[in-house]
Amino acid sequence: MPELPEVEITARRLDAALRGAQIESALAPGINALKTFDPPLSDLAGRAITGVGRRGKQLVVEVAGDLVLLVHLMSAGRLQLFDKRAGPRDRTSRLLVRLADGRELRLREFGTKQAAWVKLLRADELDDEEMIATLGPEAWPQPPANLRELLDAPRPLHSMLRDQRVIAGIGRSWVDEILWTARLSPFKRGDDLDDDEAAALAAAIATILDAALEHYERVVTLPIPDKLPMPLQIHRRAGEPCPRCGAPIEAVHYEDYVMCYCPTEQTAGKVLKDRRLSRLLK
Ligand SMILES: [Zn+2]
């Protein structure tokens, strides 16, 4: 589930490795992950990659001649750089960018869903692209100074912090870590935050995302692993002792994810398992 730290480390590693690399050809095999047709993918041939960056949870590969590849990994995609080309049996590939030096940049997707996508855009179209234009301010390197105003709505924090239109970069994994660090209930409403709580939340966003990136700087190397070693303490740790107070971590299960929290420190001892309440979070 790539979120801001996972996408940021991917962008850093690819940027360092790909600047100046010449593209020989590009293709989108199998079911088409490519969501645009003009300019055509063949326009990439013969051009150089000039940089790789990140916007929210999306990757932006910049190409000479004012072209950009916008890549959304969704829940199970990876953008990886290999020394050799994929064999014909590789069914995980959604996009292959073959480089003149023999390397290959590959968008791969694991699991049964095919959701990851790519758009080839002219550079001046990027900011108008819906997934970019609707992004809220970036959660990192500095949480937005107006965080409290951004969250000033009658919606649970767990939902608002994952809403890319409110704040960009946080998803289902890191939201659990952030709320636990700030000792805030996932169900607390954004418009219920007082000054101290808003300050604790901003500090937790910075601490958690910084620590994740420092960890990835130490352990993540190319080609970018299929499974990133996420340094999570709370998320997906239901039943284990809270690292701070020792109480068992509780979980609320949803259709396609799980929310974890410490009842002692975050919900005044309340264990939240009510499915009707659960639905409010979606
Ligand atoms: Zn605890």
mmCIF file with all atom_site columns, C-alpha atoms in Angstrom, residues 14-217:
data_model
loop_
_atom_site.group_PDB
_atom_site.id
_atom_site.type_symbol
_atom_site.label_atom_id
_atom_site.label_alt_id
_atom_site.label_comp_id
_atom_site.label_asym_id
_atom_site.label_entity_id
_atom_site.label_seq_id
_atom_site.pdbx_PDB_ins_code
_atom_site.Cartn_x
_atom_site.Cartn_y
_atom_site.Cartn_z
_atom_site.occupancy
_atom_site.B_iso_or_equiv
_atom_site.pdbx_formal_charge
_atom_site.auth_seq_id
_atom_site.auth_comp_id
_atom_site.auth_asym_id
_atom_site.auth_atom_id
_atom_site.pdbx_PDB_model_num
ATOM 1   C CA . LEU A 1 14  ? 14.687  6.454   -9.442  1.00 0.00 ? 14  LEU A CA 1
ATOM 2   C CA . ASP A 1 15  ? 15.632  10.116  -9.813  1.00 0.00 ? 15  ASP A CA 1
ATOM 3   C CA . ALA A 1 16  ? 19.249  9.388   -8.884  1.00 0.00 ? 16  ALA A CA 1
ATOM 4   C CA . ALA A 1 17  ? 19.421  6.396   -11.213 1.00 0.00 ? 17  ALA A CA 1
ATOM 5   C CA . LEU A 1 18  ? 17.494  7.667   -14.227 1.00 0.00 ? 18  LEU A CA 1
ATOM 6   C CA . ARG A 1 19  ? 18.498  11.298  -14.810 1.00 0.00 ? 19  ARG A CA 1
ATOM 7   C CA . GLY A 1 20  ? 19.848  11.514  -18.336 1.00 0.00 ? 20  GLY A CA 1
ATOM 8   C CA . ALA A 1 21  ? 18.883  7.944   -19.297 1.00 0.00 ? 21  ALA A CA 1
ATOM 9   C CA . GLN A 1 22  ? 17.739  7.624   -22.913 1.00 0.00 ? 22  GLN A CA 1
ATOM 10  C CA . ILE A 1 23  ? 14.435  5.916   -23.624 1.00 0.00 ? 23  ILE A CA 1
ATOM 11  C CA . GLU A 1 24  ? 14.547  3.371   -26.441 1.00 0.00 ? 24  GLU A CA 1
ATOM 12  C CA . SER A 1 25  ? 10.864  2.423   -26.416 1.00 0.00 ? 25  SER A CA 1
ATOM 13  C CA . ALA A 1 26  ? 7.850   2.188   -24.139 1.00 0.00 ? 26  ALA A CA 1
ATOM 14  C CA . LEU A 1 27  ? 4.894   -0.153  -24.128 1.00 0.00 ? 27  LEU A CA 1
ATOM 15  C CA . ALA A 1 28  ? 1.902   -0.984  -21.975 1.00 0.00 ? 28  ALA A CA 1
ATOM 16  C CA . PRO A 1 29  ? 1.366   -4.764  -22.176 1.00 0.00 ? 29  PRO A CA 1
ATOM 17  C CA . GLY A 1 30  ? -1.777  -6.737  -21.435 1.00 0.00 ? 30  GLY A CA 1
ATOM 18  C CA . ILE A 1 31  ? -4.813  -4.949  -20.106 1.00 0.00 ? 31  ILE A CA 1
ATOM 19  C CA . ASN A 1 32  ? -4.038  -1.348  -20.725 1.00 0.00 ? 32  ASN A CA 1
ATOM 20  C CA . ALA A 1 33  ? -2.962  0.671   -17.715 1.00 0.00 ? 33  ALA A CA 1
ATOM 21  C CA . LEU A 1 34  ? -2.349  3.639   -20.008 1.00 0.00 ? 34  LEU A CA 1
ATOM 22  C CA . LYS A 1 35  ? -5.248  6.079   -19.578 1.00 0.00 ? 35  LYS A CA 1
ATOM 23  C CA . THR A 1 36  ? -4.259  8.584   -22.289 1.00 0.00 ? 36  THR A CA 1
ATOM 24  C CA . PHE A 1 37  ? -3.707  8.329   -26.052 1.00 0.00 ? 37  PHE A CA 1
ATOM 25  C CA . ASP A 1 38  ? -2.431  11.791  -27.009 1.00 0.00 ? 38  ASP A CA 1
ATOM 26  C CA . PRO A 1 39  ? 0.529   12.128  -27.006 1.00 0.00 ? 39  PRO A CA 1
ATOM 27  C CA . PRO A 1 40  ? 1.075   8.428   -27.888 1.00 0.00 ? 40  PRO A CA 1
ATOM 28  C CA . LEU A 1 41  ? 3.471   6.295   -25.850 1.00 0.00 ? 41  LEU A CA 1
ATOM 29  C CA . SER A 1 42  ? 5.711   6.020   -28.919 1.00 0.00 ? 42  SER A CA 1
ATOM 30  C CA . ASP A 1 43  ? 6.543   9.727   -28.464 1.00 0.00 ? 43  ASP A CA 1
ATOM 31  C CA . LEU A 1 44  ? 8.824   8.715   -25.578 1.00 0.00 ? 44  LEU A CA 1
ATOM 32  C CA . ALA A 1 45  ? 11.279  6.909   -27.891 1.00 0.00 ? 45  ALA A CA 1
ATOM 33  C CA . GLY A 1 46  ? 14.613  8.691   -28.263 1.00 0.00 ? 46  GLY A CA 1
ATOM 34  C CA . ARG A 1 47  ? 14.021  11.112  -25.380 1.00 0.00 ? 47  ARG A CA 1
ATOM 35  C CA . ALA A 1 48  ? 15.938  11.416  -22.114 1.00 0.00 ? 48  ALA A CA 1
ATOM 36  C CA . ILE A 1 49  ? 14.469  11.121  -18.614 1.00 0.00 ? 49  ILE A CA 1
ATOM 37  C CA . THR A 1 50  ? 15.172  14.417  -16.838 1.00 0.00 ? 50  THR A CA 1
ATOM 38  C CA . GLY A 1 51  ? 13.910  13.630  -13.337 1.00 0.00 ? 51  GLY A CA 1
ATOM 39  C CA . VAL A 1 52  ? 11.524  11.648  -11.140 1.00 0.00 ? 52  VAL A CA 1
ATOM 40  C CA . GLY A 1 53  ? 9.369   13.340  -8.513  1.00 0.00 ? 53  GLY A CA 1
ATOM 41  C CA . ARG A 1 54  ? 6.293   12.850  -6.352  1.00 0.00 ? 54  ARG A CA 1
ATOM 42  C CA . ARG A 1 55  ? 2.947   14.584  -5.985  1.00 0.00 ? 55  ARG A CA 1
ATOM 43  C CA . GLY A 1 56  ? 0.901   13.187  -3.097  1.00 0.00 ? 56  GLY A CA 1
ATOM 44  C CA . LYS A 1 57  ? 0.996   9.411   -3.596  1.00 0.00 ? 57  LYS A CA 1
ATOM 45  C CA . GLN A 1 58  ? 1.707   9.689   -7.315  1.00 0.00 ? 58  GLN A CA 1
ATOM 46  C CA . LEU A 1 59  ? 4.993   9.499   -9.206  1.00 0.00 ? 59  LEU A CA 1
ATOM 47  C CA . VAL A 1 60  ? 5.943   11.942  -11.942 1.00 0.00 ? 60  VAL A CA 1
ATOM 48  C CA . VAL A 1 61  ? 8.595   10.882  -14.462 1.00 0.00 ? 61  VAL A CA 1
ATOM 49  C CA . GLU A 1 62  ? 9.787   13.917  -16.396 1.00 0.00 ? 62  GLU A CA 1
ATOM 50  C CA . VAL A 1 63  ? 10.976  13.448  -19.960 1.00 0.00 ? 63  VAL A CA 1
ATOM 51  C CA . ALA A 1 64  ? 12.865  15.850  -22.231 1.00 0.00 ? 64  ALA A CA 1
ATOM 52  C CA . GLY A 1 65  ? 10.616  17.690  -24.647 1.00 0.00 ? 65  GLY A CA 1
ATOM 53  C CA . ASP A 1 66  ? 8.126   18.635  -21.934 1.00 0.00 ? 66  ASP A CA 1
ATOM 54  C CA . LEU A 1 67  ? 6.470   15.264  -21.467 1.00 0.00 ? 67  LEU A CA 1
ATOM 55  C CA . VAL A 1 68  ? 5.563   13.678  -18.121 1.00 0.00 ? 68  VAL A CA 1
ATOM 56  C CA . LEU A 1 69  ? 4.467   10.201  -17.134 1.00 0.00 ? 69  LEU A CA 1
ATOM 57  C CA . LEU A 1 70  ? 2.046   10.423  -14.216 1.00 0.00 ? 70  LEU A CA 1
ATOM 58  C CA . VAL A 1 71  ? 1.958   7.070   -12.392 1.00 0.00 ? 71  VAL A CA 1
ATOM 59  C CA . HIS A 1 72  ? -0.548  6.045   -9.728  1.00 0.00 ? 72  HIS A CA 1
ATOM 60  C CA . LEU A 1 73  ? 0.451   2.841   -7.965  1.00 0.00 ? 73  LEU A CA 1
ATOM 61  C CA . MET A 1 74  ? -2.989  2.433   -6.322  1.00 0.00 ? 74  MET A CA 1
ATOM 62  C CA . SER A 1 75  ? -2.881  -0.305  -3.652  1.00 0.00 ? 75  SER A CA 1
ATOM 63  C CA . ALA A 1 76  ? -0.513  -2.870  -5.150  1.00 0.00 ? 76  ALA A CA 1
ATOM 64  C CA . GLY A 1 77  ? 1.701   -1.205  -7.775  1.00 0.00 ? 77  GLY A CA 1
ATOM 65  C CA . ARG A 1 78  ? 5.466   -0.693  -7.759  1.00 0.00 ? 78  ARG A CA 1
ATOM 66  C CA . LEU A 1 79  ? 7.649   1.330   -10.079 1.00 0.00 ? 79  LEU A CA 1
ATOM 67  C CA . GLN A 1 80  ? 10.928  -0.574  -10.288 1.00 0.00 ? 80  GLN A CA 1
ATOM 68  C CA . LEU A 1 81  ? 14.171  -0.267  -12.218 1.00 0.00 ? 81  LEU A CA 1
ATOM 69  C CA . PHE A 1 82  ? 15.795  -3.462  -13.441 1.00 0.00 ? 82  PHE A CA 1
ATOM 70  C CA . ASP A 1 83  ? 19.129  -4.088  -15.130 1.00 0.00 ? 83  ASP A CA 1
ATOM 71  C CA . LYS A 1 84  ? 17.490  -6.452  -17.635 1.00 0.00 ? 84  LYS A CA 1
ATOM 72  C CA . ARG A 1 85  ? 14.255  -6.556  -19.567 1.00 0.00 ? 85  ARG A CA 1
ATOM 73  C CA . ALA A 1 86  ? 11.238  -8.507  -18.356 1.00 0.00 ? 86  ALA A CA 1
ATOM 74  C CA . GLY A 1 87  ? 10.695  -11.959 -19.786 1.00 0.00 ? 87  GLY A CA 1
ATOM 75  C CA . PRO A 1 88  ? 7.549   -12.618 -21.848 1.00 0.00 ? 88  PRO A CA 1
ATOM 76  C CA . ARG A 1 89  ? 5.929   -14.480 -18.926 1.00 0.00 ? 89  ARG A CA 1
ATOM 77  C CA . ASP A 1 90  ? 5.992   -11.554 -16.528 1.00 0.00 ? 90  ASP A CA 1
ATOM 78  C CA . ARG A 1 91  ? 2.278   -10.975 -15.968 1.00 0.00 ? 91  ARG A CA 1
ATOM 79  C CA . THR A 1 92  ? 2.737   -8.250  -13.389 1.00 0.00 ? 92  THR A CA 1
ATOM 80  C CA . SER A 1 93  ? 3.974   -5.634  -15.868 1.00 0.00 ? 93  SER A CA 1
ATOM 81  C CA . ARG A 1 94  ? 1.646   -2.768  -16.688 1.00 0.00 ? 94  ARG A CA 1
ATOM 82  C CA . LEU A 1 95  ? 4.174   -0.432  -18.323 1.00 0.00 ? 95  LEU A CA 1
ATOM 83  C CA . LEU A 1 96  ? 7.668   -1.080  -19.648 1.00 0.00 ? 96  LEU A CA 1
ATOM 84  C CA . VAL A 1 97  ? 10.059  1.770   -20.394 1.00 0.00 ? 97  VAL A CA 1
ATOM 85  C CA . ARG A 1 98  ? 13.102  0.297   -22.120 1.00 0.00 ? 98  ARG A CA 1
ATOM 86  C CA . LEU A 1 99  ? 16.265  2.311   -21.820 1.00 0.00 ? 99  LEU A CA 1
ATOM 87  C CA . ALA A 1 100 ? 19.030  2.486   -24.422 1.00 0.00 ? 100 ALA A CA 1
ATOM 88  C CA . ASP A 1 101 ? 21.569  1.171   -21.887 1.00 0.00 ? 101 ASP A CA 1
ATOM 89  C CA . GLY A 1 102 ? 19.616  -2.094  -21.456 1.00 0.00 ? 102 GLY A CA 1
ATOM 90  C CA . ARG A 1 103 ? 17.860  -1.241  -18.203 1.00 0.00 ? 103 ARG A CA 1
ATOM 91  C CA . GLU A 1 104 ? 14.079  -1.239  -17.910 1.00 0.00 ? 104 GLU A CA 1
ATOM 92  C CA . LEU A 1 105 ? 11.740  0.876   -15.801 1.00 0.00 ? 105 LEU A CA 1
ATOM 93  C CA . ARG A 1 106 ? 8.748   -1.267  -15.028 1.00 0.00 ? 106 ARG A CA 1
ATOM 94  C CA . LEU A 1 107 ? 5.357   -0.537  -13.487 1.00 0.00 ? 107 LEU A CA 1
ATOM 95  C CA . ARG A 1 108 ? 4.358   -3.824  -11.892 1.00 0.00 ? 108 ARG A CA 1
ATOM 96  C CA . GLU A 1 109 ? 1.232   -4.714  -9.972  1.00 0.00 ? 109 GLU A CA 1
ATOM 97  C CA . PHE A 1 110 ? 0.688   -7.556  -7.554  1.00 0.00 ? 110 PHE A CA 1
ATOM 98  C CA . GLY A 1 111 ? -2.531  -9.354  -6.639  1.00 0.00 ? 111 GLY A CA 1
ATOM 99  C CA . THR A 1 112 ? -5.673  -9.838  -8.682  1.00 0.00 ? 112 THR A CA 1
ATOM 100 C CA . LYS A 1 113 ? -6.865  -6.248  -9.100  1.00 0.00 ? 113 LYS A CA 1
ATOM 101 C CA . GLN A 1 114 ? -5.606  -4.210  -12.031 1.00 0.00 ? 114 GLN A CA 1
ATOM 102 C CA . ALA A 1 115 ? -5.941  -0.691  -10.756 1.00 0.00 ? 115 ALA A CA 1
ATOM 103 C CA . ALA A 1 116 ? -2.552  1.007   -11.179 1.00 0.00 ? 116 ALA A CA 1
ATOM 104 C CA . TRP A 1 117 ? -2.521  3.515   -14.025 1.00 0.00 ? 117 TRP A CA 1
ATOM 105 C CA . VAL A 1 118 ? -0.317  5.752   -16.101 1.00 0.00 ? 118 VAL A CA 1
ATOM 106 C CA . LYS A 1 119 ? -0.980  8.940   -18.036 1.00 0.00 ? 119 LYS A CA 1
ATOM 107 C CA . LEU A 1 120 ? 1.394   10.415  -20.583 1.00 0.00 ? 120 LEU A CA 1
ATOM 108 C CA . LEU A 1 121 ? 0.866   14.173  -20.500 1.00 0.00 ? 121 LEU A CA 1
ATOM 109 C CA . ARG A 1 122 ? 2.446   17.325  -21.824 1.00 0.00 ? 122 ARG A CA 1
ATOM 110 C CA . ALA A 1 123 ? 4.235   18.988  -18.904 1.00 0.00 ? 123 ALA A CA 1
ATOM 111 C CA . ASP A 1 124 ? 1.905   22.000  -18.945 1.00 0.00 ? 124 ASP A CA 1
ATOM 112 C CA . GLU A 1 125 ? -1.129  19.711  -18.578 1.00 0.00 ? 125 GLU A CA 1
ATOM 113 C CA . LEU A 1 126 ? 0.048   18.165  -15.296 1.00 0.00 ? 126 LEU A CA 1
ATOM 114 C CA . ASP A 1 127 ? -1.314  20.775  -12.893 1.00 0.00 ? 127 ASP A CA 1
ATOM 115 C CA . ASP A 1 128 ? -4.739  20.606  -14.533 1.00 0.00 ? 128 ASP A CA 1
ATOM 116 C CA . GLU A 1 129 ? -4.897  16.827  -14.316 1.00 0.00 ? 129 GLU A CA 1
ATOM 117 C CA . GLU A 1 130 ? -7.760  15.978  -11.956 1.00 0.00 ? 130 GLU A CA 1
ATOM 118 C CA . MET A 1 131 ? -5.747  13.789  -9.560  1.00 0.00 ? 131 MET A CA 1
ATOM 119 C CA . ILE A 1 132 ? -3.175  16.596  -9.209  1.00 0.00 ? 132 ILE A CA 1
ATOM 120 C CA . ALA A 1 133 ? -5.486  19.607  -9.270  1.00 0.00 ? 133 ALA A CA 1
ATOM 121 C CA . THR A 1 134 ? -7.645  18.223  -6.443  1.00 0.00 ? 134 THR A CA 1
ATOM 122 C CA . LEU A 1 135 ? -4.744  17.389  -4.098  1.00 0.00 ? 135 LEU A CA 1
ATOM 123 C CA . GLY A 1 136 ? -4.674  19.131  -0.736  1.00 0.00 ? 136 GLY A CA 1
ATOM 124 C CA . PRO A 1 137 ? -1.385  20.484  0.651   1.00 0.00 ? 137 PRO A CA 1
ATOM 125 C CA . GLU A 1 138 ? 1.437   17.960  1.086   1.00 0.00 ? 138 GLU A CA 1
ATOM 126 C CA . ALA A 1 139 ? 1.720   16.288  4.510   1.00 0.00 ? 139 ALA A CA 1
ATOM 127 C CA . TRP A 1 140 ? 5.528   16.339  4.243   1.00 0.00 ? 140 TRP A CA 1
ATOM 128 C CA . PRO A 1 141 ? 8.231   17.717  4.637   1.00 0.00 ? 141 PRO A CA 1
ATOM 129 C CA . GLN A 1 142 ? 6.216   20.154  6.775   1.00 0.00 ? 142 GLN A CA 1
ATOM 130 C CA . PRO A 1 143 ? 2.610   19.464  7.750   1.00 0.00 ? 143 PRO A CA 1
ATOM 131 C CA . PRO A 1 144 ? 0.413   22.334  6.482   1.00 0.00 ? 144 PRO A CA 1
ATOM 132 C CA . ALA A 1 145 ? 0.570   25.349  8.834   1.00 0.00 ? 145 ALA A CA 1
ATOM 133 C CA . ASN A 1 146 ? -3.223  25.619  8.633   1.00 0.00 ? 146 ASN A CA 1
ATOM 134 C CA . LEU A 1 147 ? -3.822  21.964  9.547   1.00 0.00 ? 147 LEU A CA 1
ATOM 135 C CA . ARG A 1 148 ? -6.515  22.817  12.075  1.00 0.00 ? 148 ARG A CA 1
ATOM 136 C CA . GLU A 1 149 ? -8.536  24.779  9.504   1.00 0.00 ? 149 GLU A CA 1
ATOM 137 C CA . LEU A 1 150 ? -8.076  22.034  6.916   1.00 0.00 ? 150 LEU A CA 1
ATOM 138 C CA . LEU A 1 151 ? -9.560  19.525  9.363   1.00 0.00 ? 151 LEU A CA 1
ATOM 139 C CA . ASP A 1 152 ? -12.354 21.808  10.576  1.00 0.00 ? 152 ASP A CA 1
ATOM 140 C CA . ALA A 1 153 ? -15.252 19.602  9.474   1.00 0.00 ? 153 ALA A CA 1
ATOM 141 C CA . PRO A 1 154 ? -17.623 17.166  11.208  1.00 0.00 ? 154 PRO A CA 1
ATOM 142 C CA . ARG A 1 155 ? -15.790 14.089  9.934   1.00 0.00 ? 155 ARG A CA 1
ATOM 143 C CA . PRO A 1 156 ? -13.646 11.528  11.810  1.00 0.00 ? 156 PRO A CA 1
ATOM 144 C CA . LEU A 1 157 ? -9.899  12.168  11.762  1.00 0.00 ? 157 LEU A CA 1
ATOM 145 C CA . HIS A 1 158 ? -9.181  8.692   10.433  1.00 0.00 ? 158 HIS A CA 1
ATOM 146 C CA . SER A 1 159 ? -11.189 9.475   7.321   1.00 0.00 ? 159 SER A CA 1
ATOM 147 C CA . MET A 1 160 ? -10.097 13.096  6.834   1.00 0.00 ? 160 MET A CA 1
ATOM 148 C CA . LEU A 1 161 ? -6.379  12.423  7.137   1.00 0.00 ? 161 LEU A CA 1
ATOM 149 C CA . ARG A 1 162 ? -6.649  9.834   4.352   1.00 0.00 ? 162 ARG A CA 1
ATOM 150 C CA . ASP A 1 163 ? -8.631  12.174  2.105   1.00 0.00 ? 163 ASP A CA 1
ATOM 151 C CA . GLN A 1 164 ? -6.133  13.335  -0.518  1.00 0.00 ? 164 GLN A CA 1
ATOM 152 C CA . ARG A 1 165 ? -8.226  16.455  -1.187  1.00 0.00 ? 165 ARG A CA 1
ATOM 153 C CA . VAL A 1 166 ? -7.743  17.519  2.451   1.00 0.00 ? 166 VAL A CA 1
ATOM 154 C CA . ILE A 1 167 ? -4.068  16.617  2.917   1.00 0.00 ? 167 ILE A CA 1
ATOM 155 C CA . ALA A 1 168 ? -1.896  14.754  0.412   1.00 0.00 ? 168 ALA A CA 1
ATOM 156 C CA . GLY A 1 169 ? 0.161   11.633  1.081   1.00 0.00 ? 169 GLY A CA 1
ATOM 157 C CA . ILE A 1 170 ? -1.327  9.773   4.072   1.00 0.00 ? 170 ILE A CA 1
ATOM 158 C CA . GLY A 1 171 ? -3.189  6.478   3.690   1.00 0.00 ? 171 GLY A CA 1
ATOM 159 C CA . ARG A 1 172 ? -4.473  3.540   5.682   1.00 0.00 ? 172 ARG A CA 1
ATOM 160 C CA . SER A 1 173 ? -1.170  2.429   7.170   1.00 0.00 ? 173 SER A CA 1
ATOM 161 C CA . TRP A 1 174 ? 0.413   5.672   8.297   1.00 0.00 ? 174 TRP A CA 1
ATOM 162 C CA . VAL A 1 175 ? -2.823  7.201   9.576   1.00 0.00 ? 175 VAL A CA 1
ATOM 163 C CA . ASP A 1 176 ? -2.927  4.587   12.358  1.00 0.00 ? 176 ASP A CA 1
ATOM 164 C CA . GLU A 1 177 ? 0.666   5.380   13.349  1.00 0.00 ? 177 GLU A CA 1
ATOM 165 C CA . ILE A 1 178 ? 0.045   9.144   13.290  1.00 0.00 ? 178 ILE A CA 1
ATOM 166 C CA . LEU A 1 179 ? -3.118  9.049   15.407  1.00 0.00 ? 179 LEU A CA 1
ATOM 167 C CA . TRP A 1 180 ? -1.482  6.690   17.920  1.00 0.00 ? 180 TRP A CA 1
ATOM 168 C CA . THR A 1 181 ? 1.554   8.979   18.173  1.00 0.00 ? 181 THR A CA 1
ATOM 169 C CA . ALA A 1 182 ? -0.732  11.979  18.776  1.00 0.00 ? 182 ALA A CA 1
ATOM 170 C CA . ARG A 1 183 ? -2.858  9.931   21.253  1.00 0.00 ? 183 ARG A CA 1
ATOM 171 C CA . LEU A 1 184 ? -6.020  10.869  19.353  1.00 0.00 ? 184 LEU A CA 1
ATOM 172 C CA . SER A 1 185 ? -9.085  8.735   18.715  1.00 0.00 ? 185 SER A CA 1
ATOM 173 C CA . PRO A 1 186 ? -9.529  7.765   15.058  1.00 0.00 ? 186 PRO A CA 1
ATOM 174 C CA . PHE A 1 187 ? -13.206 8.669   15.516  1.00 0.00 ? 187 PHE A CA 1
ATOM 175 C CA . LYS A 1 188 ? -12.612 12.132  16.908  1.00 0.00 ? 188 LYS A CA 1
ATOM 176 C CA . ARG A 1 189 ? -14.147 14.731  14.610  1.00 0.00 ? 189 ARG A CA 1
ATOM 177 C CA . GLY A 1 190 ? -11.876 17.211  12.911  1.00 0.00 ? 190 GLY A CA 1
ATOM 178 C CA . ASP A 1 191 ? -13.931 20.142  14.197  1.00 0.00 ? 191 ASP A CA 1
ATOM 179 C CA . ASP A 1 192 ? -13.524 18.848  17.765  1.00 0.00 ? 192 ASP A CA 1
ATOM 180 C CA . LEU A 1 193 ? -9.738  19.369  17.850  1.00 0.00 ? 193 LEU A CA 1
ATOM 181 C CA . ASP A 1 194 ? -8.483  21.887  20.390  1.00 0.00 ? 194 ASP A CA 1
ATOM 182 C CA . ASP A 1 195 ? -5.211  23.801  19.987  1.00 0.00 ? 195 ASP A CA 1
ATOM 183 C CA . ASP A 1 196 ? -3.100  21.265  21.888  1.00 0.00 ? 196 ASP A CA 1
ATOM 184 C CA . GLU A 1 197 ? -4.567  18.337  19.976  1.00 0.00 ? 197 GLU A CA 1
ATOM 185 C CA . ALA A 1 198 ? -4.031  20.036  16.615  1.00 0.00 ? 198 ALA A CA 1
ATOM 186 C CA . ALA A 1 199 ? -0.418  20.766  17.579  1.00 0.00 ? 199 ALA A CA 1
ATOM 187 C CA . ALA A 1 200 ? 0.101   17.149  18.698  1.00 0.00 ? 200 ALA A CA 1
ATOM 188 C CA . LEU A 1 201 ? -1.344  15.922  15.405  1.00 0.00 ? 201 LEU A CA 1
ATOM 189 C CA . ALA A 1 202 ? 0.920   18.168  13.316  1.00 0.00 ? 202 ALA A CA 1
ATOM 190 C CA . ALA A 1 203 ? 3.949   17.030  15.321  1.00 0.00 ? 203 ALA A CA 1
ATOM 191 C CA . ALA A 1 204 ? 2.941   13.379  14.896  1.00 0.00 ? 204 ALA A CA 1
ATOM 192 C CA . ILE A 1 205 ? 2.582   13.749  11.116  1.00 0.00 ? 205 ILE A CA 1
ATOM 193 C CA . ALA A 1 206 ? 6.100   15.210  10.893  1.00 0.00 ? 206 ALA A CA 1
ATOM 194 C CA . THR A 1 207 ? 7.669   12.688  13.294  1.00 0.00 ? 207 THR A CA 1
ATOM 195 C CA . ILE A 1 208 ? 6.119   9.604   11.732  1.00 0.00 ? 208 ILE A CA 1
ATOM 196 C CA . LEU A 1 209 ? 6.739   10.507  8.077   1.00 0.00 ? 209 LEU A CA 1
ATOM 197 C CA . ASP A 1 210 ? 10.308  11.683  8.822   1.00 0.00 ? 210 ASP A CA 1
ATOM 198 C CA . ALA A 1 211 ? 11.073  8.446   10.686  1.00 0.00 ? 211 ALA A CA 1
ATOM 199 C CA . ALA A 1 212 ? 9.636   6.300   7.890   1.00 0.00 ? 212 ALA A CA 1
ATOM 200 C CA . LEU A 1 213 ? 11.775  8.090   5.319   1.00 0.00 ? 213 LEU A CA 1
ATOM 201 C CA . GLU A 1 214 ? 14.913  7.836   7.444   1.00 0.00 ? 214 GLU A CA 1
ATOM 202 C CA . HIS A 1 215 ? 14.264  4.106   7.738   1.00 0.00 ? 215 HIS A CA 1
ATOM 203 C CA . TYR A 1 216 ? 13.775  3.724   3.978   1.00 0.00 ? 216 TYR A CA 1
ATOM 204 C CA . GLU A 1 217 ? 16.929  5.725   3.282   1.00 0.00 ? 217 GLU A CA 1
#
